XYZ file of C-alpha atoms in Angstrom:
330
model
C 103.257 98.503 73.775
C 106.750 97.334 75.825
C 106.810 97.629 79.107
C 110.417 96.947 81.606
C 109.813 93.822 83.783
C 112.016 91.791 85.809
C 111.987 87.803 84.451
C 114.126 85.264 85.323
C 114.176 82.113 83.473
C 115.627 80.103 85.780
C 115.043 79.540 89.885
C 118.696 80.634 91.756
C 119.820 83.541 94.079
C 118.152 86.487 92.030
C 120.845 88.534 91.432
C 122.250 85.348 89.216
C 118.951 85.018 87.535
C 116.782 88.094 87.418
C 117.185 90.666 84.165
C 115.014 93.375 82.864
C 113.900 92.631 80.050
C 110.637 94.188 77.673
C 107.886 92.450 77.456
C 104.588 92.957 75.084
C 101.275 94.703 76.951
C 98.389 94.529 74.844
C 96.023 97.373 74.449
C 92.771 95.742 76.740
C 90.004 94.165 74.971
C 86.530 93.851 75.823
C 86.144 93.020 79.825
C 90.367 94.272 80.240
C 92.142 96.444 81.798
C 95.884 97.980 81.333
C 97.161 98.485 84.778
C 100.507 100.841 85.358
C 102.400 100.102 88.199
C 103.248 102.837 90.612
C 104.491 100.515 93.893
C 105.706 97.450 94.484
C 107.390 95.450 97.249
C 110.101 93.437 97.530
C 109.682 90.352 100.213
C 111.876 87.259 101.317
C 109.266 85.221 99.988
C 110.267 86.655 96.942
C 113.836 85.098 97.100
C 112.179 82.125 97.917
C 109.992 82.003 94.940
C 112.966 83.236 92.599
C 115.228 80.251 94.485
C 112.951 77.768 94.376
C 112.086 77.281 97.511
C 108.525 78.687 98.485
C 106.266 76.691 98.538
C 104.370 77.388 95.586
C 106.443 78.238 92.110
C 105.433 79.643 89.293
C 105.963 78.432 85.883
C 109.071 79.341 84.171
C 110.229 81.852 82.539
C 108.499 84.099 84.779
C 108.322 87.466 86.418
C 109.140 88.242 90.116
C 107.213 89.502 92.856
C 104.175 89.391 95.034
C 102.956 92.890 96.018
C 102.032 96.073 94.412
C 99.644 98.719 93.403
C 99.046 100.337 90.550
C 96.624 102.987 88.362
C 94.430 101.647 85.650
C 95.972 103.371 82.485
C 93.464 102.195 79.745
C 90.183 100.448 79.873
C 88.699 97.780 76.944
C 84.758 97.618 76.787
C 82.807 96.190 79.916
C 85.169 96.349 82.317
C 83.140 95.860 85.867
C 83.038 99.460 86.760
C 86.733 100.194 86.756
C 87.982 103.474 85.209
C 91.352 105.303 84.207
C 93.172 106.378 87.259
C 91.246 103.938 89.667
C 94.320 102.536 91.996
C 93.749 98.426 92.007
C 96.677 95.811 93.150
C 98.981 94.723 90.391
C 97.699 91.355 90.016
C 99.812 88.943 92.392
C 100.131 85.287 89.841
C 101.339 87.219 86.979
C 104.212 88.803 89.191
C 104.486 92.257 89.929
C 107.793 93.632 88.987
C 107.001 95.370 86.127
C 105.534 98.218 84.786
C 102.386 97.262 83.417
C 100.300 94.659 82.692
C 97.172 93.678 80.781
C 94.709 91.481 82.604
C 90.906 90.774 82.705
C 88.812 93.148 84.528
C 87.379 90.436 86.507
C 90.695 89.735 88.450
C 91.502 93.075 89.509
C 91.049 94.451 93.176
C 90.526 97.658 93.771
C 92.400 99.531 96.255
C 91.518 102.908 98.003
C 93.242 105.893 96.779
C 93.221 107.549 99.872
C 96.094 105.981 101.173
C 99.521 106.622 99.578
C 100.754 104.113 97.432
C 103.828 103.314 99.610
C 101.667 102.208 101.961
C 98.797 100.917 100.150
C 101.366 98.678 98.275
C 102.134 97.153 101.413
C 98.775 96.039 102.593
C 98.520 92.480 101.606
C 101.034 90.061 103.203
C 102.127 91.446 106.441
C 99.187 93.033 107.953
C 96.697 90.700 106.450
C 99.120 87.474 107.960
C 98.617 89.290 110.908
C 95.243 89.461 110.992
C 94.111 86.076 109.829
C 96.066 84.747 112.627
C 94.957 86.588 115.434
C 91.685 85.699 114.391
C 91.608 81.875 113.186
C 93.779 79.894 115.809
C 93.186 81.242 118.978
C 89.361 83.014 120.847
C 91.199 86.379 122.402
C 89.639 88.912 124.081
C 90.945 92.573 124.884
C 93.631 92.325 127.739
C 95.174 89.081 126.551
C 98.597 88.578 125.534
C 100.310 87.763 122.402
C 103.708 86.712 121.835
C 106.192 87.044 119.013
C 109.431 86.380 117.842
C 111.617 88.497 115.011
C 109.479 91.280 116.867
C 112.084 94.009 115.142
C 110.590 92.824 111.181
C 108.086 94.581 108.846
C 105.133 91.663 110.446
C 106.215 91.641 113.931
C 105.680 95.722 113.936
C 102.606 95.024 112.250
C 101.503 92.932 114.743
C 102.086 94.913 117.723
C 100.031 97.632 115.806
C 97.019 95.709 114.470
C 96.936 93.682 118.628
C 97.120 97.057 119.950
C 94.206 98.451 117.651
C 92.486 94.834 119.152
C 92.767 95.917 122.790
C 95.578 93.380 122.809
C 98.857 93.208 124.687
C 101.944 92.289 122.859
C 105.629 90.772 124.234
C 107.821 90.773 121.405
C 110.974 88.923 121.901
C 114.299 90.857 119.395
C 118.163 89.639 118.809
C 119.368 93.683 119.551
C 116.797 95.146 122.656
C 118.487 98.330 123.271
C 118.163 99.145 118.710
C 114.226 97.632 118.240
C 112.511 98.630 121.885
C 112.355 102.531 121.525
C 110.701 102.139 118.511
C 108.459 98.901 118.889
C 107.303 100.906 121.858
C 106.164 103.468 119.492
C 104.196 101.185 117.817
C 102.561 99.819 120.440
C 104.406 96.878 121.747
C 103.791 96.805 125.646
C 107.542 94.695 126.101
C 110.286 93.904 124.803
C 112.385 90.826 125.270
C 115.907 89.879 124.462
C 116.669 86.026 122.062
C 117.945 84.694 125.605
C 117.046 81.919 128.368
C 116.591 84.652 130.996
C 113.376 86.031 129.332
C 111.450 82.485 129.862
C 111.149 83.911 133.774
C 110.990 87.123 132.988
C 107.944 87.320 130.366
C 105.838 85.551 134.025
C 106.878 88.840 135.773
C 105.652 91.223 132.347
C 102.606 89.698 132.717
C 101.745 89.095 135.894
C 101.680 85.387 136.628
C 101.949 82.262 134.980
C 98.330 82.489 134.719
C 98.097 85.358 132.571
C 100.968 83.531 130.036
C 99.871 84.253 126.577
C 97.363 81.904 124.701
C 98.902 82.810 121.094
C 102.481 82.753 119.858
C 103.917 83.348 116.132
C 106.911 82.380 115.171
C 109.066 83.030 112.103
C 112.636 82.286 113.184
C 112.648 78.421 113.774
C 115.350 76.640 115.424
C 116.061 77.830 119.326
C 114.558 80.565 119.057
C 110.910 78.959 118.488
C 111.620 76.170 121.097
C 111.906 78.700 123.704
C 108.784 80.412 122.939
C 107.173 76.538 123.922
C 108.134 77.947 127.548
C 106.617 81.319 127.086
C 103.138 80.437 126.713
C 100.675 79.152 128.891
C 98.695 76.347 129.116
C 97.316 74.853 125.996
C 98.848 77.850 124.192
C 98.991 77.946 120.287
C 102.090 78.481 118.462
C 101.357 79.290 114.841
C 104.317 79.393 112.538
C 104.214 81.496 109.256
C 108.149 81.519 108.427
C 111.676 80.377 108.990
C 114.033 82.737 108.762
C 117.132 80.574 109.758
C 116.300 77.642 108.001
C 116.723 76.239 110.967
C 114.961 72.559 112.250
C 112.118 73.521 115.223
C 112.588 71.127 117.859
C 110.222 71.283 120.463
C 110.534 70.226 124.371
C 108.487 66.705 124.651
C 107.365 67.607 128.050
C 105.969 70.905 126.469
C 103.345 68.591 124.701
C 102.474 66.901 127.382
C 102.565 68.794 130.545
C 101.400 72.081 128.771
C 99.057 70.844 126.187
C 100.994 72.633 123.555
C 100.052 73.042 120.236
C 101.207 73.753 116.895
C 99.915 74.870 113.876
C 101.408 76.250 111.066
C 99.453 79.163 108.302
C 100.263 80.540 105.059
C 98.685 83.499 103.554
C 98.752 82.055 100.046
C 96.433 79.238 100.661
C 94.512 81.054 102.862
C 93.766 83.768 99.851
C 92.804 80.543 97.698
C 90.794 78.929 100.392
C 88.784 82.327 101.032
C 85.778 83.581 99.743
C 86.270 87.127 97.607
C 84.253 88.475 100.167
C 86.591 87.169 102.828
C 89.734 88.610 101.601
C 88.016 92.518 100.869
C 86.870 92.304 104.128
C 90.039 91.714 105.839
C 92.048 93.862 103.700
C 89.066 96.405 104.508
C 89.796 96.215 107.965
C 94.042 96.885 107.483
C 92.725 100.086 105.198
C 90.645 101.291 107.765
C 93.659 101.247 110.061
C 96.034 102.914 107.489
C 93.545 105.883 106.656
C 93.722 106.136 110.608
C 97.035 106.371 111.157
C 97.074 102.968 113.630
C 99.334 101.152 111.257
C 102.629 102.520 110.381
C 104.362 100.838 108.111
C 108.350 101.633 106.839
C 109.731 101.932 103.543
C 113.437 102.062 103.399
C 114.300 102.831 100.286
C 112.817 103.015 96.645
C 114.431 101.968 93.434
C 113.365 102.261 89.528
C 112.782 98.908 88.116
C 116.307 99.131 86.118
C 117.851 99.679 89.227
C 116.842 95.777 90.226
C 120.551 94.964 91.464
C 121.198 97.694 93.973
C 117.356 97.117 95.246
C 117.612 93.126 95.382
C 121.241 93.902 97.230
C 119.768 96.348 99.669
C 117.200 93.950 100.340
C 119.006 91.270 101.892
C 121.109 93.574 103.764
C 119.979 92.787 107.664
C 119.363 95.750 110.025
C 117.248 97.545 107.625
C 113.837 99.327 109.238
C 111.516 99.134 106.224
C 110.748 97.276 103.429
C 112.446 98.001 99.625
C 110.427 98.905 97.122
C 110.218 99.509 93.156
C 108.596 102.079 90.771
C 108.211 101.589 87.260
């Protein structure tokens, strides 16, 4: 059978280089499995991939995306214990904008169907990130504080959630305070800090005391905004960097290094997923479904769009201001 997918053949700002096109799904054979999309997401590590800038590309032509779910539609012989209607993620290397997709049985994860699909779709980037590095860098214990910047995005409101589920405290630090604290509170987030010098003394005050400064930072900004979180943490505190939204170069105070035994580490998801053992990743993305069945992590969608609808969804996507994350349906 066809099935709509969204290719480009070329890396370049994707509304130059993304079309829909039909491509050929196989009927399974023996040990596959015909999986129908019904969510997935659209990321700006997906503009990266499509511009050629992430850090790992895939060979061309190819199709976009890194995130979805989807419903087995049609099973081949042997197939691992996976049956029609089971909900599994759309497998990540093949790309997942597209409507179906015929892969071995041995590659697919399946997902609980518990959860809705909006939110199921968006369980294994952002909250996962999250996750990994609260628990790799730094040894925190209930009552410490964590500190973020870009505190308003889809991971910083993940954060706040999944630290407060921890027994965590969170400071995140915004560009527009009086738009992102109302709801950040919501979530969880025990303050909320404006992108200025002023909230380098004020962050001692939040938390009572140099002493108390936090041991963990994350940025994903770069530029000034990262090289004033080097005077928000506290001694020998960790700043783990996952992103760069500016582009910007992170230059960071000397006297930082050496008066504050700062350090710096840097984590993506993607090699962490290829690092891990199978066992490793279902148990960390067991632990974000856990908190999704409860209702402990909230997570927005701000609009859905058909695949053939690409251009309005890749446009709405890299509008700024949004509260949610785009996604498509077959």
């Amino acid at each position: 059978m066809k099935a709509e997918a969204l290719v480009y053949n070329e890396t370049g700002k994707p509304l130059d280089v993304l079309s829909l096109q039909e491509i050929d799904v196989p009927a399974p054979q023996t040990g596959e499995v015909t999986i129908a999309l019904e969510r997935a997401v659209v990321h700006p590590s997906d503009m990266g991939m499509i511009g050629g800038t992430y850090g790992r590309l895939r060979a061309l032509p190819a199709v976009a995306g890194r995130e979805g779910v989807g419903r087995i539609a049609a099973v081949g012989g042997n197939a691992a214990g996976l049956s029609v209607g089971d909900r599994v993620r759309m497998p990540e290397d093949a790309g997942v904008w597209r409507a179906a997709i015929t892969v071995p049985a041995s590659e697919v994860e399946k997902v609980p169907s518990d959860i809705p699909a909006e939110l199921a779709a968006m369980a294994f980037i952002n909250p996962m990130t999250v996750w990994r590095i609260l628990h790799d860098f730094v040894e925190l214990k209930p009552g410490d504080w964590v500190l973020q910047n870009a505190g308003s995005s889809a991971l910083g409101q993940c954060l706040v959630q999944i630290a407060r589920g921890l027994g965590l405290r969170t400071v995140s630090v915004v560009r527009n305070v009086e738009k992102w604290e109302p709801l950040l509170k919501a979530l969880g987030a025990d303050a909320v800090l404006p992108e200025e010098k002023d909230s380098i003394k004020r962050i001692v005050e939040i938390v009572g005391g140099k002493g108390n400064l936090p041991k963990l930072a994350l940025n994903s900004i770069g530029g000034e905004s990262a090289a004033r979180l080097t005077r928000m943490v506290g001694f020998a505190g960790t700043i783990v960097t996952f992103g760069g939204m500016t582009g910007d170069l992170i230059r960071f105070p000397t006297r930082e290094f050496i008066f504050n035994d700062l350090r710096l580490r840097g984590f993506w998801m993607d090699r962490w997923n290829r690092s891990a053992t199978p066992e490793a990743r279902a148990e960390t993305a067991e632990k974000i479904f856990a908190m999704m069945r409860a209702g402990t992590l909230k997570m927005a969608v701000d609009a859905v769009y058909p695949l053939r609808e690409y251009k309005a969804a890749i446009a709405r996507a890299l509008e700024g201001g949004r509260n949610g994350k785009v996604q498509f349906t077959a």
